[in-house]
mmCIF file of C-alpha atoms in Angstrom:
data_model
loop_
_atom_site.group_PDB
_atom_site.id
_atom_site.type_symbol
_atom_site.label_atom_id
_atom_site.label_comp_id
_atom_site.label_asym_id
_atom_site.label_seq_id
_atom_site.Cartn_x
_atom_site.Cartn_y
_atom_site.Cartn_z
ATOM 1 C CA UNK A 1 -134.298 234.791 78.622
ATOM 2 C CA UNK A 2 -130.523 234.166 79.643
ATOM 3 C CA UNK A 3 -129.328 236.146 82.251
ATOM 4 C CA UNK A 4 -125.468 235.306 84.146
ATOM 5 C CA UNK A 5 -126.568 233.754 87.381
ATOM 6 C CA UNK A 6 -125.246 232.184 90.604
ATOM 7 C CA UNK A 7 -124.488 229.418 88.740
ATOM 8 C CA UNK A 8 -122.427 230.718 86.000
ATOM 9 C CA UNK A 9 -120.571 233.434 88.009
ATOM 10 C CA UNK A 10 -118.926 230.086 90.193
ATOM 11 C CA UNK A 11 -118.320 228.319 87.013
ATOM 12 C CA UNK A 12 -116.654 231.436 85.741
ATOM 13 C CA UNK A 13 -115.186 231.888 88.933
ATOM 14 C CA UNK A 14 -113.527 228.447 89.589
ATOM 15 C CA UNK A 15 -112.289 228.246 85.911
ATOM 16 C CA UNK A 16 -110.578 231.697 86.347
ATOM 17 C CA UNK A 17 -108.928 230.948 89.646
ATOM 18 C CA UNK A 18 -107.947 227.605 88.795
ATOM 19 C CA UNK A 19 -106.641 228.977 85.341
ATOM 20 C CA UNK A 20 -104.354 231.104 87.088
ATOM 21 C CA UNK A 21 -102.911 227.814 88.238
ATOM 22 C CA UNK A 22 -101.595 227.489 84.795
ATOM 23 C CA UNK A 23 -100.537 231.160 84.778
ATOM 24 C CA UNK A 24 -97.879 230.475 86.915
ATOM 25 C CA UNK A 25 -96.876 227.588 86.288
ATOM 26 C CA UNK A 26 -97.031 228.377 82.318
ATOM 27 C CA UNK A 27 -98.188 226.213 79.402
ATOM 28 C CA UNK A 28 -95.410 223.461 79.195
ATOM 29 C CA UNK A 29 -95.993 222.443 82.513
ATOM 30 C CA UNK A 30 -99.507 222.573 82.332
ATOM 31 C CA UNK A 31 -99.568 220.139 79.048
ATOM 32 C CA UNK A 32 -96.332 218.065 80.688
ATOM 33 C CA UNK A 33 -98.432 217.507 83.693
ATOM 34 C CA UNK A 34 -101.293 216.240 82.241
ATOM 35 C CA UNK A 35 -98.977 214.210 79.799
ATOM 36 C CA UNK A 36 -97.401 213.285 82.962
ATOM 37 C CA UNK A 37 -100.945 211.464 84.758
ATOM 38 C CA UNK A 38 -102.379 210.535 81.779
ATOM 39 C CA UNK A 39 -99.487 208.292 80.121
ATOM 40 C CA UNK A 40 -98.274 207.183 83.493
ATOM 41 C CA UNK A 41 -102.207 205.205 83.986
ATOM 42 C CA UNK A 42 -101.721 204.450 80.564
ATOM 43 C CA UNK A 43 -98.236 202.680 81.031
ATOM 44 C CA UNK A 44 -98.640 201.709 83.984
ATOM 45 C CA UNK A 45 -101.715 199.415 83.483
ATOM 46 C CA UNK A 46 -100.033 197.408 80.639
ATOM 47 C CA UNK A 47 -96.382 197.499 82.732
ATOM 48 C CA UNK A 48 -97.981 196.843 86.138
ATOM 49 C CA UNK A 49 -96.826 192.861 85.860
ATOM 50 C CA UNK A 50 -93.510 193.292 84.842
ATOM 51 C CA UNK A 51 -92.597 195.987 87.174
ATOM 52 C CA UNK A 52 -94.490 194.321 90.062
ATOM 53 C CA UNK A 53 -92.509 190.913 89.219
ATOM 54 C CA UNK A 54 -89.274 192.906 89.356
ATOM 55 C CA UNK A 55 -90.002 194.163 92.936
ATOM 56 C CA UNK A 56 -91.484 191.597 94.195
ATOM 57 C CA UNK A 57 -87.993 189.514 95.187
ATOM 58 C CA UNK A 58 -86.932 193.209 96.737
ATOM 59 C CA UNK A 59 -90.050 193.126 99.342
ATOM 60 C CA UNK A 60 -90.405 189.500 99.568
ATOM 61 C CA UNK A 61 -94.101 189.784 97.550
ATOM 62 C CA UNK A 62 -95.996 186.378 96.934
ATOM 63 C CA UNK A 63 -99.450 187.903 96.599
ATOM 64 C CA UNK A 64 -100.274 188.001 92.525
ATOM 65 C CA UNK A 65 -102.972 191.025 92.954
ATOM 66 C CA UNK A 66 -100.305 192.735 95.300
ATOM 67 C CA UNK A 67 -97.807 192.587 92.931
ATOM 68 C CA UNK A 68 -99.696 193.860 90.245
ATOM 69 C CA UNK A 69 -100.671 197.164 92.618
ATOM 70 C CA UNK A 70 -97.301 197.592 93.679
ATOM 71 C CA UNK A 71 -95.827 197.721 89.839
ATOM 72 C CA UNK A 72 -98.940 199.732 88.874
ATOM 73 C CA UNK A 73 -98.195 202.637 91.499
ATOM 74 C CA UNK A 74 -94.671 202.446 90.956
ATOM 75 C CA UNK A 75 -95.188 202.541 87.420
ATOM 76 C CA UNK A 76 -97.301 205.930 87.450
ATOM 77 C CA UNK A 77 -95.376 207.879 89.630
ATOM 78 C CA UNK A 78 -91.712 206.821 87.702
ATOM 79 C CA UNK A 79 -93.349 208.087 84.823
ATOM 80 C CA UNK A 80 -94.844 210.793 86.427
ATOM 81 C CA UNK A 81 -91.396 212.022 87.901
ATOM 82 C CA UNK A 82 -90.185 211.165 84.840
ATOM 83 C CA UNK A 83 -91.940 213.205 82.751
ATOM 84 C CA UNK A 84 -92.848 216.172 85.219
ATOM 85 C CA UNK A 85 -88.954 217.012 85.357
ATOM 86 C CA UNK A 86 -88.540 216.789 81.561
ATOM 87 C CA UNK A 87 -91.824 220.142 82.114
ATOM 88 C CA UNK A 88 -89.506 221.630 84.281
ATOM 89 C CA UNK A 89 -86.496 221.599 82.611
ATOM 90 C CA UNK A 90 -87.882 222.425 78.920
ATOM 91 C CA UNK A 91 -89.808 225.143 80.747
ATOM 92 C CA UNK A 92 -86.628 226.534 82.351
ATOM 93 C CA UNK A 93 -85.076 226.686 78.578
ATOM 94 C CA UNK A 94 -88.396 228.408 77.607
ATOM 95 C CA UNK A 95 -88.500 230.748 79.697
ATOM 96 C CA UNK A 96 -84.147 231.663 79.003
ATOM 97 C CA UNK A 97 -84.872 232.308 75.412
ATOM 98 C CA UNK A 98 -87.154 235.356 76.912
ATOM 99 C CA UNK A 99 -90.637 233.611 75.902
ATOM 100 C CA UNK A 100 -91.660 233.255 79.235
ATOM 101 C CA UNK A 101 -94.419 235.472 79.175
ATOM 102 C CA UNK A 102 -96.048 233.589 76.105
ATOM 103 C CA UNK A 103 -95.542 230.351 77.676
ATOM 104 C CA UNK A 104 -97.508 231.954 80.932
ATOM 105 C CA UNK A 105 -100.252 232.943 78.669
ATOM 106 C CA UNK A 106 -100.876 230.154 77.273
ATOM 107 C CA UNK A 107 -100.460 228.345 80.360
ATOM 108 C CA UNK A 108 -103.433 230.067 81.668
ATOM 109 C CA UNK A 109 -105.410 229.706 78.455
ATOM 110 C CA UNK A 110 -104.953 225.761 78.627
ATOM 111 C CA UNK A 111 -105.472 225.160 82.378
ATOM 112 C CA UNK A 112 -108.566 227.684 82.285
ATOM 113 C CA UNK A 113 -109.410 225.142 79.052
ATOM 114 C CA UNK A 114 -108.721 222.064 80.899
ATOM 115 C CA UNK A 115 -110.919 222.636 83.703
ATOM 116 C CA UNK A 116 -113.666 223.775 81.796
ATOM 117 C CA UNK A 117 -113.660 220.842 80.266
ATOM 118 C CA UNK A 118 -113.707 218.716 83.321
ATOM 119 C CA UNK A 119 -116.862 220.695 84.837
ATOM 120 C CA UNK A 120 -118.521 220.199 80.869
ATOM 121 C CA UNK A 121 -118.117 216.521 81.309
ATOM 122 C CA UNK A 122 -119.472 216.739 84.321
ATOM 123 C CA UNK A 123 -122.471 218.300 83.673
ATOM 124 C CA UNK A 124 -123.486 216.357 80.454
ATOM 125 C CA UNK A 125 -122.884 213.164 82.756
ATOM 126 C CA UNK A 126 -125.439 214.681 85.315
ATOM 127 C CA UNK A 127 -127.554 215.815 82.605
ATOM 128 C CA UNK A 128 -128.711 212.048 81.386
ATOM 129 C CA UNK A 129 -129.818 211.236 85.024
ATOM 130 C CA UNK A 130 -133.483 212.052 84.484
ATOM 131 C CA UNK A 131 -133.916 213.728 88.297
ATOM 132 C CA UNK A 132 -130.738 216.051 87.822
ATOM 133 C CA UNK A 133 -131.617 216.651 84.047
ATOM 134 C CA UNK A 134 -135.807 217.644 85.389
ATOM 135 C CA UNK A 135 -133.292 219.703 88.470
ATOM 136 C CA UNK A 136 -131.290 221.642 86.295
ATOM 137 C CA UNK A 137 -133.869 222.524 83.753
ATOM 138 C CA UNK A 138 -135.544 224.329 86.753
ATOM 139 C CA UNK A 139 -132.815 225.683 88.416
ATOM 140 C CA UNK A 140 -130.247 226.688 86.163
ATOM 141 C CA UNK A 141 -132.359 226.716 82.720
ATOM 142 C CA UNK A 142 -131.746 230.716 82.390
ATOM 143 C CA UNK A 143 -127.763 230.369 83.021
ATOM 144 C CA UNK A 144 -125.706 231.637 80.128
ATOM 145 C CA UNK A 145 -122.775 229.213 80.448
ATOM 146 C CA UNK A 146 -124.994 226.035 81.533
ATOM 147 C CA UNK A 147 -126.008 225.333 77.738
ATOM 148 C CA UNK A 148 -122.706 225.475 76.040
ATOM 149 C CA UNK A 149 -121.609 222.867 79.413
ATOM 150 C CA UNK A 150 -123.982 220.328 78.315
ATOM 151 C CA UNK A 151 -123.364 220.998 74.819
ATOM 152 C CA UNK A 152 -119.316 220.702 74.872
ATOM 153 C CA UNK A 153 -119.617 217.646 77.046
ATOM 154 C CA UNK A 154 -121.508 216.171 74.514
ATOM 155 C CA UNK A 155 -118.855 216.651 71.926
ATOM 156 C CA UNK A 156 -116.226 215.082 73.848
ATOM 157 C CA UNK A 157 -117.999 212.283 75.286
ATOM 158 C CA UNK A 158 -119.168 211.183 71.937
ATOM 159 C CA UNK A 159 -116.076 211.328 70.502
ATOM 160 C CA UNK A 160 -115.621 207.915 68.556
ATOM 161 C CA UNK A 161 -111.710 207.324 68.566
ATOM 162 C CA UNK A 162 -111.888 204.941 65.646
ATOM 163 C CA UNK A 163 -113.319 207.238 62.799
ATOM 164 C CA UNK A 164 -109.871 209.186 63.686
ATOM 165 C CA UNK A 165 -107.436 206.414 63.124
ATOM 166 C CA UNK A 166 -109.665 205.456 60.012
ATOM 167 C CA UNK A 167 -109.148 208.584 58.212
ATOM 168 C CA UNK A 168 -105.245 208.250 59.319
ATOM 169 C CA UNK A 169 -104.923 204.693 58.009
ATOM 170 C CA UNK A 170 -106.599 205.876 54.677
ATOM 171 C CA UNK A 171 -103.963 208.992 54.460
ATOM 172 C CA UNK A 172 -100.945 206.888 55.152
ATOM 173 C CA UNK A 173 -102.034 203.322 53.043
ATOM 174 C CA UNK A 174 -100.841 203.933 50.083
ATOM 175 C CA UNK A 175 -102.765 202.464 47.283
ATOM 176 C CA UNK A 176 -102.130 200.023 44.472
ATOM 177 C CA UNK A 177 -101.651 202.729 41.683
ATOM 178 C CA UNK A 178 -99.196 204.520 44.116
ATOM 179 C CA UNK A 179 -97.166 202.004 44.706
ATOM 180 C CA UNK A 180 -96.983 200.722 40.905
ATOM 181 C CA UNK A 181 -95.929 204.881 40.076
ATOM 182 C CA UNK A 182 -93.893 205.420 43.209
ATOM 183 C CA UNK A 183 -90.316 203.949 42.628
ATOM 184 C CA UNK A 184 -89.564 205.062 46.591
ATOM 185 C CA UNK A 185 -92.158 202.751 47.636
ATOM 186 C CA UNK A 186 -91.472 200.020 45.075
ATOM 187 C CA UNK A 187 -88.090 199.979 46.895
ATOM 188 C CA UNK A 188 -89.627 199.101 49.987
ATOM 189 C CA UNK A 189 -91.544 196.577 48.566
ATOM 190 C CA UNK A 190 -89.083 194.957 47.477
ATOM 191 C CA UNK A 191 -86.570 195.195 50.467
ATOM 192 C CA UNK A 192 -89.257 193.908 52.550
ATOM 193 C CA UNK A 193 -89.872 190.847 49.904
ATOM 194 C CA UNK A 194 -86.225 190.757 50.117
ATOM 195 C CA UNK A 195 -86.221 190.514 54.283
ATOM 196 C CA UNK A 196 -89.537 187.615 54.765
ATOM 197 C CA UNK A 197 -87.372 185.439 52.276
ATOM 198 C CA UNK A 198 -84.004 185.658 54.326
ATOM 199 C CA UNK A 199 -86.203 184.928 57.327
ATOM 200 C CA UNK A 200 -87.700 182.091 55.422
ATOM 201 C CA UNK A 201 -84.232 180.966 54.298
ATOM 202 C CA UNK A 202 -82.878 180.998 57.826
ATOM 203 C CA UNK A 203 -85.907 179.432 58.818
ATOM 204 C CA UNK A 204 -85.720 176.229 56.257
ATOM 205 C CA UNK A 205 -81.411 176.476 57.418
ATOM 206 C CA UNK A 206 -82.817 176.099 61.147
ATOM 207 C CA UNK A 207 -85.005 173.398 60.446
ATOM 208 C CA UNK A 208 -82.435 171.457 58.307
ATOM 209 C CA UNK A 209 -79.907 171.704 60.880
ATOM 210 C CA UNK A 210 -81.677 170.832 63.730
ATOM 211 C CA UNK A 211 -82.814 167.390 61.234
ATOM 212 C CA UNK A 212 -79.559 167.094 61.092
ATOM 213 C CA UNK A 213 -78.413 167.439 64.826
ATOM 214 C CA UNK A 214 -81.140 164.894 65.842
ATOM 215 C CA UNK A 215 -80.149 162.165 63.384
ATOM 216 C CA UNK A 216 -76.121 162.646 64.291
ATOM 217 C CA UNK A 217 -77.563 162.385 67.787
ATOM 218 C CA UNK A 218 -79.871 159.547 67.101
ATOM 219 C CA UNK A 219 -77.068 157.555 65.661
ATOM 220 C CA UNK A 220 -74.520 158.086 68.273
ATOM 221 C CA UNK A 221 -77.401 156.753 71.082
ATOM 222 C CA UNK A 222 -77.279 153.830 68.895
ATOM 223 C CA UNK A 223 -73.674 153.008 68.569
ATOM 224 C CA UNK A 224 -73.475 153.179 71.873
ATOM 225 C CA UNK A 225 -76.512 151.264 73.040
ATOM 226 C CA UNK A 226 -75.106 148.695 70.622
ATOM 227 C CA UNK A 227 -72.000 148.756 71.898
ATOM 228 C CA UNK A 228 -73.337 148.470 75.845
ATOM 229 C CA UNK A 229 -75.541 145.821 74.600
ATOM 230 C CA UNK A 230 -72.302 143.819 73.286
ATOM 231 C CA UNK A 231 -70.182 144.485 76.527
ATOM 232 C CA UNK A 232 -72.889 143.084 78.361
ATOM 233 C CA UNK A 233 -73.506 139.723 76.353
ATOM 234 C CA UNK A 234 -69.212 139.333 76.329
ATOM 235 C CA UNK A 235 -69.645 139.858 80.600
ATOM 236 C CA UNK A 236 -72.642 137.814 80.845
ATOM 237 C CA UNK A 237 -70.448 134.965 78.285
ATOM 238 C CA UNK A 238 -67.817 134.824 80.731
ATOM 239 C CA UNK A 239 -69.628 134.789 84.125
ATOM 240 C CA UNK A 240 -71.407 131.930 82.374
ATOM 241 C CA UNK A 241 -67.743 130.182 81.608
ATOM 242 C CA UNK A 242 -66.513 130.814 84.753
ATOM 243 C CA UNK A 243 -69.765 129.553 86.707
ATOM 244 C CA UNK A 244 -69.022 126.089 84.524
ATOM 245 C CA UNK A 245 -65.869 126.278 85.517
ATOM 246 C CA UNK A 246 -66.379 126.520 89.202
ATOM 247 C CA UNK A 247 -69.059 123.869 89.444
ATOM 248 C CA UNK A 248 -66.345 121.684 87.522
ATOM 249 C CA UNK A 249 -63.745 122.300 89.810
ATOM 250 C CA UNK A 250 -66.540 121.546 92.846
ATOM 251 C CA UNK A 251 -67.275 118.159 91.003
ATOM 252 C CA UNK A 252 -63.620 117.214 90.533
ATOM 253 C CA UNK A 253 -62.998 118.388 94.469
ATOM 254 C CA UNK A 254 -66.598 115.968 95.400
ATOM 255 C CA UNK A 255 -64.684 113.122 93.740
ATOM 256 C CA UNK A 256 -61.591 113.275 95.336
ATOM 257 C CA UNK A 257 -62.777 113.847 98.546
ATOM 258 C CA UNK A 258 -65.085 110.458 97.957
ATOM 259 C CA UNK A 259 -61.516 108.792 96.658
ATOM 260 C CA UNK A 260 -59.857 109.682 99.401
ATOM 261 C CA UNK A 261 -62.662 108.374 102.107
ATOM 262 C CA UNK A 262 -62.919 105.055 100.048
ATOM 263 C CA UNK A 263 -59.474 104.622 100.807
ATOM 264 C CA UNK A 264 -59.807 105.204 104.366
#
């Protein structure tokens, strides 16, 4: 038999006083907050590199794995900030067009939620350790609130992500039939036909201009070589010429000198 024990008047307890949380802080800042932690770990663990590589000149950072820590915990709390004051200020207009008192309600409803959820988790997690599962089933076995715990934990750890985005692919793929009937989509169709074979025009345009670059560039190189090569056999001509030259003028000066000492 179920009676409400120890055990499920601090459950209550806890989710009531920490639902009151939400109470005053009402529902759009209750849902912005979590919004706020959850998408900041989110962005910041794919943004953690780039942010970190932007700091890292500012505090003279070398360290890879320090980088990536700094970006990450910048990253979190700019989104964090970022988000939190977009809570506050949508819950300031909320609460100006006099629906502040709904907004409180269901602030407590969702944080009251939220943290039952949390201690569900929880349990179910303890509940597959064999020694806390053989524990609980003694201690807490009667408690009222214990089974629907292990049972809502459950649910939402065995929650398989991809059978949602299935069934949201297979609503918003059109198929063949509604395309062919559809002249809205055959428009898009054909505007993205219409876009891959620009791209593939500008592509084949690139290609053939670049050829065309490179052989204008390949033939200049040449003409110039050529022409280097050409100076250099004219220079390399008339150092020849004027090394003949010389060595005639030595043998003409040799002679004379001899003339001139036969005389003597």
């Amino acid at each position: 038999m179920q009676d409400f024990t120890i055990f499920d008047m601090v459950i209550v307890s806890i989710t009531i006083l920490l639902g009151l949380k939400g109470l005053f802080r009402g529902f759009i800042k209750e849902v912005f907050g979590l919004i706020a932690i959850i998408g900041g770990i989110f962005v910041a663990s794919r943004m953690a590199a780039e942010i970190g590589n932007v700091i890292a000149p500012i505090l003279a950072l070398e360290n890879v794995a320090t980088i990536k820590l700094i970006g990450f915990v910048i990253g979190l709390i700019g989104f964090w900030a970022i988000v939190y004051v977009a809570g506050i200020i949508l819950s300031k207009i909320f609460a100006a067009s006099g629906l502040g008192l709904f907004d409180r309600i269901l602030g407590f409803l969702f944080g009251a939620a939220k943290i039952f959820l949390i201690f569900s988790v929880i349990t179910y997690a303890l509940y597959q350790v064999q020694s806390f599962k053989e524990l609980m089933n003694k201690k807490v076995s009667d408690s009222i609130v214990f089974p629907f715990l292990v049972e809502t934990g459950g649910f939402i750890v065995k929650l398989d992500a991809s059978d949602f985005v299935k069934k949201v692919e297979e609503k918003i793929t059109p198929k063949a039939e509604e395309i062919e009937e559809d002249p809205d989509l055959i428009k898009e169709k054909t505007f993205v036909q219409e876009v891959k074979e620009t791209v593939n025009e500008i592509k084949k345009t690139t290609v053939d201009s670049g050829t065309v670059v490179v052989d204008t560039v390949k033939k200049a190189v040449n003409e110039n070589v050529e022409k280097m090569t050409n100076k250099i056999e004219e220079t390399a001509n008339k150092t020849t010429n004027e090394m003949s030259e010389t060595k005639a003028t030595k043998e003409e000066a040799a002679k004379m000198v001899e003339e001139i000492n036969k005389g003597n």
